Amino acid sequence: MAEANISVDQDQFSCSICLDILKDPVTIPCGHSYCMGCIKGCWDQDDHTGVYSCPQCRQTFTPRPVLGRNTMLAEVVEKLKKTGLQAAPPAHCYAGPGDVACDFCTGRKHKAIKSCLACLASYCETHLQPHYEFPGFKKHKLVKATENLQEKICSNHDKLLEVFCRSDQQCICMLCAMDEHRGHDTVSVVAERTEKQKQLGVTQSKFQQRIQEREKELQDLRQAVQSLKRSAQTAEEDSERIFTELIRSIERRRSEVKELIRDEEKAEVSRAEGLLERLEQEIAELRRREAELEQLSHTEDHIHFLQSCQSLCAPPGPGDLPSIPVSPNVSFEAVRKSVSELKERLEDVFKAEFKVCGRVEEVSVLEPRPDRTSYNMAVSSHWTPTQRTESFVCLRGTER
């Protein structure tokens, strides 16, 4: 009797745990088969739970099934080995999510390593060999495996996009160049790629220059913030020392002045930190775009390059951040000086036996007014991009 020829897939006789041809095959109650050693090792890890499951279908078994060698399956595997059945390829050879699959593999497809722009197909290593061996394929253009090969074909003529129309800024085929684009400024996609590559280099230089400028501003602003904090701390300490020398009647105002200084520091630091965050975001965005440009500059896909280059090569905008005018030499010297002057003036008044009676009515931030009899003490300063406005704490009293 003639033996029947049966077509089998080697995956049918591979263990899904070790991905190799079955060795001492055993079949578990759900019907799936594994190497004896593989399934034992898998279930040994579940001994602490007492529940055992199939690695493929997840059906559970309690108690642990007794494993017996599947003699018939073992004989089939041995016979098939003699007829040329080999171990399954490693799992990383198969196409997965995000991979380009070979167009000529049947069953489970392998990863494609090259795409042919003439055949409009992608090939794994095995199916690519004819392109290297047969003279008829030698002139075919092979590129890195890529998806959406139809995007490189003219939708009107089903021809390869080989020409770039500078008049309309689009990729076209040879028939388009002789038909609706006749008389237009056309060049090969390779020539246009070379020209756009130069533009890309100029744009990259602009991005790098902008990054360097912003990093310098970031560093200067950080130093200014530190100087601002140190000045605020010094002003707070000096004000505290001077206030402790004042008469008891203004003792309760000390904490209010201190709070004014801290509020000013907080406002300035908050503004600076906002600018820091925006600078860091802009630098991150510039770096991201620079990385995209770098990746685009190395692509072998001329069509993808030309279709993406115009949008990516748009030069960076001037940005909407204001200039950073914070000076590293900012100080609260005006606070210390004004408090010292107030102390001296009060001492002069006391020496002249001029007594200021009544209670302090309010502490307000005011500009000096010539029509008011008052003692003005500067305790805070406001810095803007164009000016510094000094404010004053007005201690008002009525003469008895």
Coordinates of C-alpha atoms in Angstrom, one line a residue:
M1 CA 0.0 0.0 0.0
A2 CA 1.4 3.4 -0.9
E3 CA 2.0 5.8 1.9
A4 CA -0.1 9.0 2.0
N5 CA 1.7 12.3 1.7
I6 CA 0.6 14.5 4.5
S7 CA 1.6 18.2 4.5
V8 CA 2.4 19.4 8.0
D9 CA 3.5 22.6 9.6
Q10 CA 6.6 22.3 11.8
D11 CA 4.8 24.5 14.5
Q12 CA 2.4 21.6 15.0
F13 CA 5.2 19.5 16.5
S14 CA 7.0 22.3 18.5
C15 CA 6.7 22.8 22.2
S16 CA 5.2 26.2 22.9
I17 CA 7.4 26.5 26.1
C18 CA 10.9 25.8 24.6
L19 CA 9.9 26.5 21.0
D20 CA 11.8 23.3 19.9
I21 CA 10.7 20.0 18.4
L22 CA 8.9 17.9 21.0
K23 CA 11.1 15.7 23.1
D24 CA 9.3 12.9 25.1
P25 CA 6.0 14.4 24.2
V26 CA 3.1 14.3 26.7
T27 CA -0.5 15.3 26.2
I28 CA -2.3 17.0 29.1
P29 CA -6.1 16.7 29.7
C30 CA -7.0 19.8 27.6
G31 CA -5.4 18.2 24.6
H32 CA -2.2 20.3 24.2
S33 CA 1.2 18.6 24.0
Y34 CA 4.5 19.6 25.5
C35 CA 8.0 18.2 26.2
M36 CA 7.9 16.1 29.3
G37 CA 10.6 18.2 31.0
C38 CA 9.1 21.5 30.0
I39 CA 5.6 20.9 31.4
K40 CA 7.0 19.4 34.6
G41 CA 9.2 22.4 35.2
C42 CA 6.3 24.7 34.5
W43 CA 4.0 22.9 37.0
D44 CA 6.7 22.5 39.6
Q45 CA 6.4 26.3 40.1
D46 CA 2.7 26.0 40.8
D47 CA 3.1 23.3 43.6
H48 CA 2.6 26.0 46.3
T49 CA -0.9 26.8 45.0
G50 CA -2.1 23.3 44.2
V51 CA -3.7 24.5 40.9
Y52 CA -2.1 23.7 37.6
S53 CA -2.9 25.2 34.3
C54 CA -2.2 24.8 30.5
P55 CA 0.3 27.4 29.3
Q56 CA -1.7 27.8 26.1
C57 CA -5.4 27.7 26.9
R58 CA -5.1 28.4 30.7
Q59 CA -7.4 25.6 31.6
T60 CA -6.8 24.6 35.2
F61 CA -6.5 21.1 36.8
T62 CA -6.7 19.9 40.4
P63 CA -5.1 17.7 41.5
R64 CA -1.9 17.7 39.3
P65 CA -2.4 15.5 36.3
V66 CA -0.3 12.4 36.0
L67 CA 1.9 12.7 32.9
G68 CA 2.5 9.8 30.5
R69 CA 4.6 9.8 27.4
N70 CA 2.4 10.1 24.2
T71 CA 3.9 7.1 22.4
M72 CA 2.1 7.7 19.1
L73 CA 3.0 11.4 18.9
A74 CA 6.6 10.5 19.8
E75 CA 6.8 8.0 16.9
V76 CA 5.3 10.6 14.5
V77 CA 7.8 13.2 15.5
E78 CA 10.7 10.7 15.1
K79 CA 9.5 9.8 11.6
L80 CA 9.1 13.4 10.6
K81 CA 12.6 14.3 11.9
K82 CA 14.0 11.7 9.5
T83 CA 12.1 13.3 6.6
G84 CA 13.6 16.7 7.3
L85 CA 11.5 18.3 10.0
Q86 CA 13.6 20.9 11.8
A87 CA 13.2 22.9 14.9
A88 CA 11.0 26.0 14.6
P89 CA 12.8 29.2 14.0
P90 CA 13.4 31.4 17.0
A91 CA 10.4 33.5 18.0
H92 CA 12.1 36.8 17.2
C93 CA 12.2 35.7 13.5
Y94 CA 8.4 36.0 13.2
A95 CA 6.7 39.2 12.4
G96 CA 5.0 40.8 15.4
P97 CA 3.2 44.1 16.1
G98 CA 5.1 46.9 14.5
D99 CA 7.1 44.6 12.2
V100 CA 6.9 44.4 8.4
A101 CA 5.8 40.9 7.4
C102 CA 7.1 38.9 4.4
D103 CA 4.6 39.0 1.6
F104 CA 5.6 35.5 0.4
C105 CA 5.5 33.5 3.7
T106 CA 2.6 31.2 4.2
G107 CA 1.2 30.4 7.6
R108 CA 3.0 32.3 10.3
K109 CA 4.9 35.0 8.5
H110 CA 8.5 35.9 9.1
K111 CA 9.9 39.4 9.5
A112 CA 10.8 41.2 6.2
I113 CA 14.3 42.5 6.0
K114 CA 14.0 44.3 2.6
S115 CA 11.3 45.8 0.4
C116 CA 11.6 45.9 -3.4
L117 CA 10.4 49.1 -5.0
A118 CA 10.1 47.3 -8.4
C119 CA 8.1 44.3 -7.1
L120 CA 6.3 46.4 -4.5
A121 CA 6.7 43.6 -2.0
S122 CA 8.6 42.9 1.2
Y123 CA 10.8 39.8 1.7
C124 CA 12.2 37.8 4.6
E125 CA 15.8 36.5 4.3
T126 CA 14.8 33.3 2.7
H127 CA 12.5 34.7 0.0
L128 CA 14.9 37.6 -0.7
Q129 CA 17.5 35.2 -2.1
P130 CA 16.2 35.2 -5.7
H131 CA 16.9 39.0 -5.9
Y132 CA 20.6 38.2 -5.2
E133 CA 20.9 35.1 -7.3
F134 CA 18.9 35.7 -10.6
P135 CA 20.1 38.4 -13.1
G136 CA 16.6 39.5 -13.8
F137 CA 16.3 40.9 -10.2
K138 CA 19.7 42.5 -10.0
K139 CA 18.3 45.9 -11.2
H140 CA 15.5 46.0 -8.7
K141 CA 15.8 48.7 -6.0
L142 CA 15.9 47.2 -2.5
V143 CA 15.4 49.3 0.6
K144 CA 14.9 48.7 4.3
A145 CA 11.7 46.8 4.9
T146 CA 8.9 49.4 4.9
E147 CA 5.1 49.3 5.2
N148 CA 2.7 51.1 2.9
L149 CA 4.6 50.5 -0.3
Q150 CA 1.5 51.7 -2.2
E151 CA 2.2 55.2 -1.1
K152 CA 5.3 55.1 -3.4
I153 CA 3.1 54.3 -6.4
C154 CA 1.3 56.9 -8.6
S155 CA -2.4 56.5 -8.0
N156 CA -3.1 57.6 -11.6
H157 CA -0.7 55.5 -13.5
D158 CA 0.3 52.7 -11.1
K159 CA 4.0 53.6 -11.7
L160 CA 6.8 54.2 -9.2
L161 CA 7.1 57.7 -8.0
E162 CA 10.6 58.6 -9.4
V163 CA 10.3 62.3 -10.2
F164 CA 9.8 65.4 -7.9
C165 CA 7.8 68.3 -9.3
R166 CA 9.2 71.5 -7.8
S167 CA 6.4 73.6 -9.3
D168 CA 3.8 71.6 -7.4
Q169 CA 6.0 70.3 -4.6
Q170 CA 5.0 66.7 -4.9
C171 CA 6.3 63.3 -6.0
I172 CA 5.1 62.1 -9.4
C173 CA 5.8 59.2 -11.8
M174 CA 7.4 59.5 -15.3
L175 CA 4.0 59.5 -17.0
C176 CA 2.8 62.4 -14.8
A177 CA 6.0 64.3 -15.8
M178 CA 5.1 63.9 -19.5
D179 CA 1.4 64.6 -19.0
E180 CA -0.3 66.9 -16.5
H181 CA 3.1 68.1 -15.2
R182 CA 4.6 68.9 -18.6
G183 CA 6.6 72.1 -18.6
H184 CA 7.0 72.0 -14.8
D185 CA 10.3 72.2 -13.1
T186 CA 11.0 68.5 -12.4
V187 CA 14.0 66.6 -11.1
S188 CA 14.6 63.1 -9.9
V189 CA 13.7 62.2 -6.3
V190 CA 17.4 61.6 -5.6
A191 CA 18.4 65.1 -6.8
E192 CA 15.6 66.7 -4.8
R193 CA 16.6 64.7 -1.8
T194 CA 20.1 66.0 -2.1
E195 CA 18.9 69.6 -2.2
K196 CA 16.4 69.1 0.6
Q197 CA 19.2 67.5 2.6
K198 CA 21.2 70.7 2.4
Q199 CA 18.1 72.7 3.7
L200 CA 17.7 70.2 6.5
G201 CA 21.3 70.8 7.5
V202 CA 20.7 74.5 7.7
T203 CA 17.6 74.0 9.8
Q204 CA 19.4 71.7 12.1
S205 CA 22.1 74.4 12.6
K206 CA 19.3 76.9 13.5
F207 CA 17.9 74.5 16.1
Q208 CA 21.3 73.9 17.6
Q209 CA 21.9 77.6 17.8
R210 CA 18.5 78.2 19.4
I211 CA 19.2 75.4 22.0
Q212 CA 22.5 76.9 22.9
E213 CA 21.0 80.4 23.3
R214 CA 18.1 79.1 25.5
E215 CA 20.5 77.0 27.6
K216 CA 22.6 80.1 28.2
E217 CA 19.5 82.0 29.3
L218 CA 18.4 79.1 31.5
Q219 CA 21.8 79.1 33.2
D220 CA 21.8 82.9 33.7
L221 CA 18.2 82.8 35.0
R222 CA 19.1 80.1 37.6
Q223 CA 22.1 82.2 38.8
A224 CA 19.8 85.2 39.0
V225 CA 17.3 83.3 41.1
Q226 CA 20.0 82.2 43.5
S227 CA 21.3 85.8 43.8
L228 CA 17.7 86.9 44.4
K229 CA 17.3 84.4 47.2
R230 CA 20.5 85.4 48.8
S231 CA 19.7 89.0 48.7
A232 CA 16.2 88.4 50.1
Q233 CA 17.8 86.4 53.0
T234 CA 20.3 89.1 53.7
A235 CA 17.6 91.8 53.6
E236 CA 15.5 89.7 56.0
E237 CA 18.3 89.3 58.4
D238 CA 19.3 93.1 58.3
S239 CA 15.7 94.1 58.8
E240 CA 15.3 91.8 61.7
R241 CA 18.4 93.2 63.4
I242 CA 17.3 96.8 62.9
F243 CA 13.7 96.2 64.0
T244 CA 14.9 94.7 67.2
E245 CA 16.5 98.0 68.0
L246 CA 13.4 100.0 67.5
I247 CA 11.1 101.1 70.3
R248 CA 8.5 98.7 71.6
S249 CA 5.7 100.6 70.0
I250 CA 6.6 99.3 66.5
E251 CA 7.6 95.8 67.6
R252 CA 4.4 94.3 66.2
R253 CA 5.2 95.8 62.7
R254 CA 8.4 93.7 62.4
S255 CA 6.6 90.5 61.3
E256 CA 4.6 92.5 58.8
V257 CA 7.8 93.9 57.2
K258 CA 9.3 90.4 57.1
E259 CA 6.3 89.1 55.4
L260 CA 6.5 91.8 52.8
I261 CA 10.1 90.8 52.0
R262 CA 9.2 87.2 51.7
D263 CA 6.2 87.9 49.5
E264 CA 8.4 89.8 47.2
E265 CA 10.9 87.0 47.1
K266 CA 8.2 84.5 46.5
A267 CA 6.7 86.6 43.7
E268 CA 10.0 87.0 41.9
V269 CA 11.0 83.4 42.4
S270 CA 7.6 82.2 41.2
R271 CA 7.9 84.4 38.0
A272 CA 11.4 83.1 37.4
E273 CA 10.4 79.5 38.0
G274 CA 7.6 79.9 35.4
L275 CA 10.1 81.1 32.9
L276 CA 12.4 78.2 33.8
E277 CA 9.7 75.7 33.1
R278 CA 8.8 77.4 29.8
L279 CA 12.5 77.4 28.8
E280 CA 12.9 73.7 29.6
Q281 CA 9.7 72.9 27.6
E282 CA 11.0 74.8 24.6
I283 CA 14.4 73.2 24.8
A284 CA 12.7 69.7 25.0
E285 CA 10.6 70.6 22.0
L286 CA 13.6 71.8 20.1
R287 CA 15.5 68.6 21.0
R288 CA 12.6 66.5 19.9
R289 CA 12.4 68.2 16.5
E290 CA 16.1 68.0 16.1
A291 CA 16.0 64.2 16.8
E292 CA 13.2 63.9 14.1
L293 CA 15.4 65.8 11.7
E294 CA 18.4 63.6 12.5
Q295 CA 16.4 60.4 12.0
L296 CA 14.9 61.8 8.7
S297 CA 18.4 62.7 7.4
H298 CA 19.5 59.0 7.6
T299 CA 16.4 57.4 6.1
E300 CA 16.9 55.4 2.9
D301 CA 13.3 56.0 1.8
H302 CA 13.5 59.0 -0.6
I303 CA 9.8 59.3 -0.9
H304 CA 9.2 59.3 2.8
F305 CA 12.0 61.9 3.1
L306 CA 10.5 64.2 0.5
Q307 CA 7.0 63.8 1.9
S308 CA 8.1 64.6 5.4
C309 CA 10.9 67.1 4.8
Q310 CA 8.9 70.2 4.0
S311 CA 6.9 70.1 7.3
L312 CA 9.9 69.2 9.4
C313 CA 12.2 71.7 7.9
A314 CA 10.1 74.7 8.9
P315 CA 12.5 76.9 10.8
P316 CA 11.9 77.3 14.5
G317 CA 9.7 80.3 15.3
P318 CA 11.0 83.3 17.2
G319 CA 9.3 82.0 20.4
D320 CA 7.0 84.0 22.6
L321 CA 9.1 84.1 25.7
P322 CA 10.1 87.6 26.8
S323 CA 13.8 88.4 27.3
I324 CA 15.2 87.5 30.7
P325 CA 16.2 90.8 32.3
V326 CA 16.8 89.5 35.9
S327 CA 20.1 90.8 37.1
P328 CA 22.3 88.6 39.2
N329 CA 23.2 91.7 41.3
V330 CA 19.7 92.4 42.5
S331 CA 19.7 93.2 46.2
F332 CA 17.5 94.5 49.0
E333 CA 20.0 97.2 50.0
A334 CA 17.3 99.8 49.8
V335 CA 15.4 98.0 52.5
R336 CA 18.4 98.0 54.9
K337 CA 19.2 101.7 54.1
S338 CA 15.6 102.9 54.6
V339 CA 15.2 101.1 57.9
S340 CA 18.6 102.5 59.2
E341 CA 17.5 106.0 58.2
L342 CA 14.2 105.5 60.0
K343 CA 16.1 104.4 63.1
E344 CA 18.4 107.5 63.0
R345 CA 15.5 109.8 62.5
L346 CA 13.6 108.3 65.4
E347 CA 16.7 108.7 67.6
D348 CA 17.0 112.3 66.6
V349 CA 13.4 112.9 67.5
F350 CA 13.9 111.3 70.9
K351 CA 17.0 113.4 71.6
A352 CA 15.0 116.5 70.8
E353 CA 12.3 115.3 73.2
F354 CA 9.8 115.3 70.5
K355 CA 7.3 112.6 71.3
V356 CA 5.2 110.9 68.7
C357 CA 2.0 109.8 70.4
G358 CA -0.9 107.7 69.4
R359 CA -1.0 104.3 67.9
V360 CA 0.2 103.1 64.5
E361 CA -2.9 103.0 62.4
E362 CA -1.8 101.0 59.3
V363 CA 1.0 99.5 57.3
S364 CA 0.5 100.2 53.6
V365 CA 2.6 100.0 50.4
L366 CA 2.6 103.5 49.1
E367 CA 4.7 105.9 47.0
P368 CA 6.1 108.9 49.0
R369 CA 3.6 111.8 49.0
P370 CA 4.9 115.3 49.7
D371 CA 1.6 116.5 51.3
R372 CA 1.7 113.9 54.0
T373 CA 3.6 114.0 57.3
S374 CA 4.9 110.5 57.7
Y375 CA 7.9 108.2 58.2
N376 CA 8.5 106.2 55.0
M377 CA 10.5 103.0 55.2
A378 CA 11.3 101.1 52.0
V379 CA 10.8 97.4 52.6
S380 CA 10.3 95.8 49.2
S381 CA 11.2 96.3 45.5
H382 CA 9.5 95.2 42.3
W383 CA 11.6 94.2 39.3
T384 CA 10.1 94.3 35.9
P385 CA 11.8 93.9 32.4
T386 CA 12.0 97.8 32.2
Q387 CA 12.2 99.2 35.7
R388 CA 12.4 98.6 39.5
T389 CA 9.7 100.3 41.6
E390 CA 10.5 100.8 45.2
S391 CA 7.5 100.5 47.6
F392 CA 7.4 101.9 51.1
V393 CA 5.9 100.9 54.4
C394 CA 4.3 104.0 55.9
L395 CA 4.2 104.2 59.6
R396 CA 1.8 107.0 60.4
G397 CA 1.3 108.6 63.8
T398 CA -0.4 111.7 65.1
E399 CA 1.4 114.3 67.1
R400 CA -0.2 114.9 70.5

